[in-house]
Tab-separated table of C-alpha atoms and ligand atoms in Angstrom:
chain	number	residue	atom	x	y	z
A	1	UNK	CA	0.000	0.000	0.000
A	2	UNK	CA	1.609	3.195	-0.757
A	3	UNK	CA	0.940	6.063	1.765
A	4	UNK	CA	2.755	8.799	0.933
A	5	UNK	CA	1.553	12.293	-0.605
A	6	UNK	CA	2.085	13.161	-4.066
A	7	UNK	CA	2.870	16.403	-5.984
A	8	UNK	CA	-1.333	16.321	-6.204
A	9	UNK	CA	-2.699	15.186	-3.197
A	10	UNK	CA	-1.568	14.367	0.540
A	11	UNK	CA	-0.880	11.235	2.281
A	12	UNK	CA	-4.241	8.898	1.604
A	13	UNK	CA	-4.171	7.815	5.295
A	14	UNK	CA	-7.770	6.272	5.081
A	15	UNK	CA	-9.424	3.222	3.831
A	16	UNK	CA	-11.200	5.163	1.068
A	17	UNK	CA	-8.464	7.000	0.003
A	18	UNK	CA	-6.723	5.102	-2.447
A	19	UNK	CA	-9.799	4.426	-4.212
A	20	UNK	CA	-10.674	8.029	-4.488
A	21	UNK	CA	-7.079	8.815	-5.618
A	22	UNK	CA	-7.226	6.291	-8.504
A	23	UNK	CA	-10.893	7.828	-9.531
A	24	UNK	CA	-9.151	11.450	-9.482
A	25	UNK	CA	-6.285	10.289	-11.151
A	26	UNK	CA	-8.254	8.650	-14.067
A	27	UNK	CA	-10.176	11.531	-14.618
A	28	UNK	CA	-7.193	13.894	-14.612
A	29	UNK	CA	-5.288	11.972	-16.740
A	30	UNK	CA	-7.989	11.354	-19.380
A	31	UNK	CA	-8.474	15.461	-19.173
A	32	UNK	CA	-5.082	15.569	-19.615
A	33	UNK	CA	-5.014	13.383	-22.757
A	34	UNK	CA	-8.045	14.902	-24.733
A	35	UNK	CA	-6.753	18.752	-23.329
A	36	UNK	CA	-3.386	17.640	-25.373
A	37	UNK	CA	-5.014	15.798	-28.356
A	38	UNK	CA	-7.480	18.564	-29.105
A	39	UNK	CA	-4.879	21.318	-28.799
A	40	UNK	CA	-2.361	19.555	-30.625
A	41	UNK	CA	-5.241	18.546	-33.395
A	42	UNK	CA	-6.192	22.151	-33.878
A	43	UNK	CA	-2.745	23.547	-34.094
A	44	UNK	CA	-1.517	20.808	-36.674
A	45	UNK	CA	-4.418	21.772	-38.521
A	46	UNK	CA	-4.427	25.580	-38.472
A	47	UNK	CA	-0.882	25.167	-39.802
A	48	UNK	CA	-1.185	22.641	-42.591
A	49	UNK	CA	-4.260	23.615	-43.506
A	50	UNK	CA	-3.938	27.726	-43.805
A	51	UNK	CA	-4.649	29.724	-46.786
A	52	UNK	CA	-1.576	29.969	-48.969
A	53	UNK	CA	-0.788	32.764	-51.703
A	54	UNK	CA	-2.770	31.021	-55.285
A	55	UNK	CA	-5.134	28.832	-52.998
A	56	UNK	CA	-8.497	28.982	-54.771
A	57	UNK	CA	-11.759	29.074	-52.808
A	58	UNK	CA	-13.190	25.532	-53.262
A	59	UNK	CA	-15.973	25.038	-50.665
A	60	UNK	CA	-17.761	22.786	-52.491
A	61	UNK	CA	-15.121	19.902	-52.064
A	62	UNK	CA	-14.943	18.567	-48.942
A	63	UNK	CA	-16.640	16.003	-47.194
A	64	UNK	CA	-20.141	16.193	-45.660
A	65	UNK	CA	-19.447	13.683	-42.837
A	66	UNK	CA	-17.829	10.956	-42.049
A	67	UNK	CA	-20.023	8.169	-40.193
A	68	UNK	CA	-16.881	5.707	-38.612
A	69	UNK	CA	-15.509	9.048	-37.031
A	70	UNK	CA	-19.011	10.172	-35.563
A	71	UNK	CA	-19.762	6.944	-33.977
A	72	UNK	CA	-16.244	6.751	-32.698
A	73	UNK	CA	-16.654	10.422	-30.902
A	74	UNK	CA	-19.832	9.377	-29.677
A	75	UNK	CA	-19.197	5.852	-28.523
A	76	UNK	CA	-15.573	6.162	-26.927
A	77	UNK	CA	-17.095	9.028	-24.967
A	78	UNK	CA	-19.823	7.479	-23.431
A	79	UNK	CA	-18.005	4.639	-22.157
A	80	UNK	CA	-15.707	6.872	-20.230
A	81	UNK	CA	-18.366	8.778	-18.635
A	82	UNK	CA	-19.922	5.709	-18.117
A	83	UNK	CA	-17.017	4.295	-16.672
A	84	UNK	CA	-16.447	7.145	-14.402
A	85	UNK	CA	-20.384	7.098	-12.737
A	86	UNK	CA	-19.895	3.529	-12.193
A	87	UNK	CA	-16.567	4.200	-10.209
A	88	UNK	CA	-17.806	7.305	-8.415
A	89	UNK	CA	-21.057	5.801	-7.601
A	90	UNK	CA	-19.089	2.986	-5.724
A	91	UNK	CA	-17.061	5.188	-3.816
A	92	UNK	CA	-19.787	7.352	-3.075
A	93	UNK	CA	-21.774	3.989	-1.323
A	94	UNK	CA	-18.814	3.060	0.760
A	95	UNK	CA	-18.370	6.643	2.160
A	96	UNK	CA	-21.619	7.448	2.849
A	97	UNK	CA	-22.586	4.220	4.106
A	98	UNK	CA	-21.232	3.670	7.709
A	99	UNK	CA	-19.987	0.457	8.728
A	100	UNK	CA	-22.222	-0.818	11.610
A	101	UNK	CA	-19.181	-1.782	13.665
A	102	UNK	CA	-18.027	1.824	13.949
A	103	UNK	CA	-16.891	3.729	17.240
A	104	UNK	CA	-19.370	6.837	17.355
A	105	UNK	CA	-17.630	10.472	18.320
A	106	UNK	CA	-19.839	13.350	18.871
A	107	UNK	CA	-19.038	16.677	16.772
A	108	UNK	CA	-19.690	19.833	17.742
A	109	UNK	CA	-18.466	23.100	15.261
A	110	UNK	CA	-18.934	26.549	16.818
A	111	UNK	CA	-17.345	30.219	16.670
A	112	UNK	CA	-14.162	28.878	16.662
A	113	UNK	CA	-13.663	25.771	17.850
A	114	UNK	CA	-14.310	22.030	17.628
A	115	UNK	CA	-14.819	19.826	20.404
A	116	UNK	CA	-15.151	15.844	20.510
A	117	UNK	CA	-17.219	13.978	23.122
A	118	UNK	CA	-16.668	10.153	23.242
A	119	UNK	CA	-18.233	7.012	23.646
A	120	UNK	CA	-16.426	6.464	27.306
A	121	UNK	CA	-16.871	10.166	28.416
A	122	UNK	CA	-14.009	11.658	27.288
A	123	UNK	CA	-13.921	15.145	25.607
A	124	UNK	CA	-11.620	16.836	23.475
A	125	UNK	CA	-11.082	20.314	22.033
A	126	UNK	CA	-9.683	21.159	18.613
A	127	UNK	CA	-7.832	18.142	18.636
A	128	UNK	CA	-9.659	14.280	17.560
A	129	UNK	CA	-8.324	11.522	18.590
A	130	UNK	CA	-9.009	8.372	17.210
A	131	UNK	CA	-7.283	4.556	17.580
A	132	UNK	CA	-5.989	3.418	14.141
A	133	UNK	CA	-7.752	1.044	11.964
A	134	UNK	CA	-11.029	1.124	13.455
A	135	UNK	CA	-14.167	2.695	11.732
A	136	UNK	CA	-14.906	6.214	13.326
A	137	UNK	CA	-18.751	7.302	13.011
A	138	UNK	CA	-19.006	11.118	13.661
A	139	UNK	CA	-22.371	12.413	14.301
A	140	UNK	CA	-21.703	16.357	14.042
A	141	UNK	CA	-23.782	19.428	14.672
A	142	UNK	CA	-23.040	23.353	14.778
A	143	UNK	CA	-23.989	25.365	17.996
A	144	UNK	CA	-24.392	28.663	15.376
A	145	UNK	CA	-23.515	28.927	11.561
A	146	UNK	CA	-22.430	26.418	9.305
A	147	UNK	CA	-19.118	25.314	9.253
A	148	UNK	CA	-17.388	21.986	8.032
A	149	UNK	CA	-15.460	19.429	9.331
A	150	UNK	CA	-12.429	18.958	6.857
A	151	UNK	CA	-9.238	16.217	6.876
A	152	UNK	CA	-7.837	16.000	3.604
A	153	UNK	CA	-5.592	12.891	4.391
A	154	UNK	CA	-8.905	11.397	4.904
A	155	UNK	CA	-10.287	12.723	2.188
A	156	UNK	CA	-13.527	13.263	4.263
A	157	UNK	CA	-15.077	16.744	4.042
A	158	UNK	CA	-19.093	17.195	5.232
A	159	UNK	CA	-21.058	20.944	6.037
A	160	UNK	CA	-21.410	20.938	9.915
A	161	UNK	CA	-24.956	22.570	10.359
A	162	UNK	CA	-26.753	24.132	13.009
A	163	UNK	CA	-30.249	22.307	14.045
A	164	UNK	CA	-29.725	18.954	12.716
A	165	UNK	CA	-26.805	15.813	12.769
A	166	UNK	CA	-24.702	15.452	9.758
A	167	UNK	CA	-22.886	12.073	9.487
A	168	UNK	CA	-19.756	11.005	7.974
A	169	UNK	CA	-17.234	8.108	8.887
A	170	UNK	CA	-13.506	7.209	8.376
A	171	UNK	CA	-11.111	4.900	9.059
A	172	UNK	CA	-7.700	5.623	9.501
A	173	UNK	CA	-4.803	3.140	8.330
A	174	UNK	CA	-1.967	4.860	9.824
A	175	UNK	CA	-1.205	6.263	12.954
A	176	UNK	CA	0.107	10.263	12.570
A	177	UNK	CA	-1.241	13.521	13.150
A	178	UNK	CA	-3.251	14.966	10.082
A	179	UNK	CA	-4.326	18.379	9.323
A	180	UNK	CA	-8.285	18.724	10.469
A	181	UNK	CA	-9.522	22.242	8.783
A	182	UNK	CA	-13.083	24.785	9.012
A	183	UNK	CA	-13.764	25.038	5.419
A	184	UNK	CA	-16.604	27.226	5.717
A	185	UNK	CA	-16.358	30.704	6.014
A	186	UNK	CA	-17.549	31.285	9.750
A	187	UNK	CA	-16.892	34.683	10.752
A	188	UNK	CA	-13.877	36.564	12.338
A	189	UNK	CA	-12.255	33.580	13.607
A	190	UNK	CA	-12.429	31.009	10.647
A	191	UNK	CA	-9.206	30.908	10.081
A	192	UNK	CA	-8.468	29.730	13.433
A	193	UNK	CA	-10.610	27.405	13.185
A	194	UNK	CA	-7.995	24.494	13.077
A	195	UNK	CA	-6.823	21.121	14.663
A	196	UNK	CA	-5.420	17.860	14.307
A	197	UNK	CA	-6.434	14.337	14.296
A	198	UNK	CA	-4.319	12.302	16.358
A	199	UNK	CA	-4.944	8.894	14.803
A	200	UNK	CA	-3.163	6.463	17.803
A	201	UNK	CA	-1.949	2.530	18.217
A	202	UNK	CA	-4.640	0.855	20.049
A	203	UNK	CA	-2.993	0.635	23.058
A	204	UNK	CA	-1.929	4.323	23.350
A	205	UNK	CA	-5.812	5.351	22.568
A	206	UNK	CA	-6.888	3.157	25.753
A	207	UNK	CA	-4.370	4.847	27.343
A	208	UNK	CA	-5.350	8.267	26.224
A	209	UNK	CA	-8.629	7.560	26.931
A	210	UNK	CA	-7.977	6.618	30.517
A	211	UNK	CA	-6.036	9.780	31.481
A	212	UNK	CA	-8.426	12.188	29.730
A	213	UNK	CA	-11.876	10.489	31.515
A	214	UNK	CA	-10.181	10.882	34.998
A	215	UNK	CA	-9.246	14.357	34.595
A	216	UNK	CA	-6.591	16.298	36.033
A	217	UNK	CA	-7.097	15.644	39.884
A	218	UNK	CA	-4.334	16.520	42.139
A	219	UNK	CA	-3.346	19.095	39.934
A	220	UNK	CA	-2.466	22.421	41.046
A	221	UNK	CA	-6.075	25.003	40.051
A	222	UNK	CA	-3.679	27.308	38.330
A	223	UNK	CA	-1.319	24.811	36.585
A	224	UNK	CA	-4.471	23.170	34.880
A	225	UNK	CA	-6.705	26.752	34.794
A	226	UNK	CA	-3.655	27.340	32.264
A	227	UNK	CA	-4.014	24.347	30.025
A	228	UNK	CA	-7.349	24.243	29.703
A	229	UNK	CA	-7.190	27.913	28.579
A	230	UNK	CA	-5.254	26.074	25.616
A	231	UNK	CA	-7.184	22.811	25.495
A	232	UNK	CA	-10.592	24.542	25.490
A	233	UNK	CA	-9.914	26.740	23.119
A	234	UNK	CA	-10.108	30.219	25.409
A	235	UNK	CA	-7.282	31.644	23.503
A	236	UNK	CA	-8.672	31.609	20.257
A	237	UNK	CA	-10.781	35.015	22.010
A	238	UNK	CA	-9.305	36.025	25.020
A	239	UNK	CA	-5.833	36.812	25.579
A	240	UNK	CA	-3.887	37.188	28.726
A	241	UNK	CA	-1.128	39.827	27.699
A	242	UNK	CA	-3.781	42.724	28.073
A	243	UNK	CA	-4.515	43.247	24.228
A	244	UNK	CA	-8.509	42.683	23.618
A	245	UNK	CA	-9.340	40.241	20.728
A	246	UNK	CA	-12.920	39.005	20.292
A	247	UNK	CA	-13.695	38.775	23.891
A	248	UNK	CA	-11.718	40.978	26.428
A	249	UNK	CA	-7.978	39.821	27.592
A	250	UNK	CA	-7.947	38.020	30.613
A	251	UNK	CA	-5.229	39.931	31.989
A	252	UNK	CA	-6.416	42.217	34.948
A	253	UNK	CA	-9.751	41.209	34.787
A	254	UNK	CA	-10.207	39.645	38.242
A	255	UNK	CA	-10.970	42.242	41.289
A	256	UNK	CA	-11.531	45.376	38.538
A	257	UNK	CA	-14.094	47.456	37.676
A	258	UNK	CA	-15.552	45.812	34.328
A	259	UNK	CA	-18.353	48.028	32.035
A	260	UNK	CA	-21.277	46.483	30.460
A	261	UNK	CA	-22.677	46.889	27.178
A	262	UNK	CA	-26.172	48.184	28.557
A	263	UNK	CA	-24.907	50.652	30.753
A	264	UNK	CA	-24.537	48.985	34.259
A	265	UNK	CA	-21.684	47.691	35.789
A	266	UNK	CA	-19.727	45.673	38.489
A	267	UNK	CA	-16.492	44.002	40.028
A	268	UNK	CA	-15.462	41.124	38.163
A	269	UNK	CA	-15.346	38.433	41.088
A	270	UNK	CA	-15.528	34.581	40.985
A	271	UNK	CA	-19.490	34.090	40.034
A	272	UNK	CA	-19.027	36.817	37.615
A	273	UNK	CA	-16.539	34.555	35.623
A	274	UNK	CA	-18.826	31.620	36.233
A	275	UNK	CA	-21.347	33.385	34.722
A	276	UNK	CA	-19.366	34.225	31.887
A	277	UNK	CA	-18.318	31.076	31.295
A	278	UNK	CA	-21.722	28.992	31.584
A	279	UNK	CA	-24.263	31.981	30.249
A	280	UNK	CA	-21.739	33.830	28.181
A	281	UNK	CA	-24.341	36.049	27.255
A	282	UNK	CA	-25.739	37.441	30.254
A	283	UNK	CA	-23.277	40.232	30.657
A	284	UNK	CA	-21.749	41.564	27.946
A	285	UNK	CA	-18.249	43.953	28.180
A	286	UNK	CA	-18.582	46.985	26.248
A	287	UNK	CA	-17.328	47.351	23.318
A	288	UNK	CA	-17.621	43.136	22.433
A	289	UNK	CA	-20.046	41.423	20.664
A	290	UNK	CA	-22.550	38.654	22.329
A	291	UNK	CA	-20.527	35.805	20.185
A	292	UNK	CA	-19.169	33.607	22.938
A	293	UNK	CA	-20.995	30.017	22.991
A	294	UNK	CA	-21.668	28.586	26.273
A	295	UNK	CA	-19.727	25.824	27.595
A	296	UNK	CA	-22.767	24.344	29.739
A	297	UNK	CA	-21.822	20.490	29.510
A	298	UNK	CA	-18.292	20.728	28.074
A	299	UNK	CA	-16.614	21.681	31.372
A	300	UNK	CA	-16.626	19.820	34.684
A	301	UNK	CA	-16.798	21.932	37.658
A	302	UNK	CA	-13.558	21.284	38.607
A	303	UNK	CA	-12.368	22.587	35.393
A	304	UNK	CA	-14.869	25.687	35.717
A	305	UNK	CA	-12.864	26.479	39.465
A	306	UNK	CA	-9.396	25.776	37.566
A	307	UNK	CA	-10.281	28.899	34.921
A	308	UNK	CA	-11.561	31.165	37.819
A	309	UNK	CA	-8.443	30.246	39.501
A	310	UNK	CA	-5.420	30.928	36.930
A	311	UNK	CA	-7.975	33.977	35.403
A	312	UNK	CA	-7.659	35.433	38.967
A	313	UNK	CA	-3.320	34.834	38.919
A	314	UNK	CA	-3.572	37.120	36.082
A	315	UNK	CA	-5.239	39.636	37.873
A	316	UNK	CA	-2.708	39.090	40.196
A	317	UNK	CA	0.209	39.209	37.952
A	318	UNK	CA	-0.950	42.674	36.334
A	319	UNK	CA	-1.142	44.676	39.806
B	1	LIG	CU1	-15.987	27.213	11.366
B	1	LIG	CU2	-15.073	28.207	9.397
């Protein structure tokens, strides 16, 4: 099996991929052949067949048709096409159909982040991770616009909408890390709108799976307020070096004076960052718009005190 990428497409790292490589390929490469023959046809003829100094106009000499040719440009065309439905139509079955045996991953696109429930209870952000050579059913949804859930090593691509489940399914046939991509316009932050798939051995996705159910306990509030501001996906809005992006900067936030959008006001304490968090909406800073999406269900408690915790050692930091 050859998995590498070539000067047209990237490493087919997918059951389906190979197939869909050799359909592209074929139709390329007939393009290709017909692009040179009609081209070359018209320019051999243009040249042998111009008007030379003494030619005399003789338009009633040439041939009215030609049946052999006729059938030949109707018949040779028609099994190609033919040929091609056939061979799209089967690769269109086997990745729309899911294979019944498949692990099932929960999808969710909002403004600007993915994030991955599993079957055991584990959650992920921006990142998928999957165990190699097992079928992967993803049952994906938008909290707000459209996006779509892209992996071109895959070669799975599928419109992630709002108010109903869209399905698609892979399986991956090495283990790597492969480029997972938004490719539908979503607003400021599309372009940020980025992860990987971590396609793992077996083994190291039990493993994986084990560490992320039981969580980070033990772990210092701060120390793990800090990664989840990565893991979660907080950064993609807030920052903490006091520069605003779509949301305010953390930085400073914690025991100040923060303005609202309609007017009233109040010190930002620890249920005011709860709040913010859970019912991102209810109080909005002035001068932001009411984009943030909750993150009712996608944070445990624990995780919720870690962010209060390292938001308020960057209040700290900034006195
Ligand atoms: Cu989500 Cu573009």
């Amino acid at each position: 099996m050859d998995t590498t990428a070539t000067f047209w497409l990237p490493v087919p790292a997918s059951t389906v991929a190979q197939d869909i490589d050799a359909l592209w390929s074929f139709v390329f490469w007939i393009s290709t052949f017909f692009f040179l023959l009609i081209l070359g046809m018209m320019i051999v003829f243009a040249i042998r067949y111009r008007r030379r100094a003494g030619d005399v106009e003789r338009l009633d000499k040439g041939p009215s048709h030609n049946n052999p040719l006729e059938a030949a440009w109707i018949i040779i065309p028609t099994l190609i096409v033919l040929v091609i439905f056939v061979w799209g139509f089967r690769g269109y079955m086997k990745m729309t159909v899911v294979p019944a045996n498949s692990m099932e991953v929960k999808v969710t696109g909002q403004k600007w982040f993915w994030s991955f429930a599993y079957p055991e209870g584990a959650s992920s952000v921006n990142d998928l991770v999957v165990p190699v050579d097992t079928p992967v059913k993803l049952l994906m949804s938008s909290q707000d616009v459209i996006h779509s859930f892209y992996v071109p090593a895959f070669r799975v691509k599928r419109d992630v909408l709002p108010n109903r489940y869209q399905v698609a399914w892979f399986e991956a046939n090495q283990v790597g890390e492969f480029d997972l991509f938004c490719t539908e316009y979503c607003g400021t932050s599309h372009s940020d709108m980025i992860g990987k798939v971590k396609v793992l051995s077996k083994a190291d996705y039990a493993a994986w799976l084990e560490e992320s159910t039981i969580g980070a306990e033990g772990m210092d509030p701060v120390e793990l307020g800090r990664k989840l501001y990565t893991a979660k996906a907080c950064m993609t809005c807030h920052s903490v070096d006091g520069n605003p992006g779509n949301g305010p900067t953390f930085k400073g936030v914690f025991g100040h004076h923060v303005d609202f959008a309609d007017g009233s006001s109040m010190t930002a304490d620890e249920n005011y960052i709860r709040e913010s968090i859970l019912s991102p909406r209810a109080k909005i800073v002035a001068g932001f718009q009411p984009i943030m999406p909750t993150y009712q269900g996608l944070l445990k408690d624990a995780e919720i005190d870690a962010l209060v915790a390292y938001i308020k050692s960057l209040g700290a930091e900034s006195e």
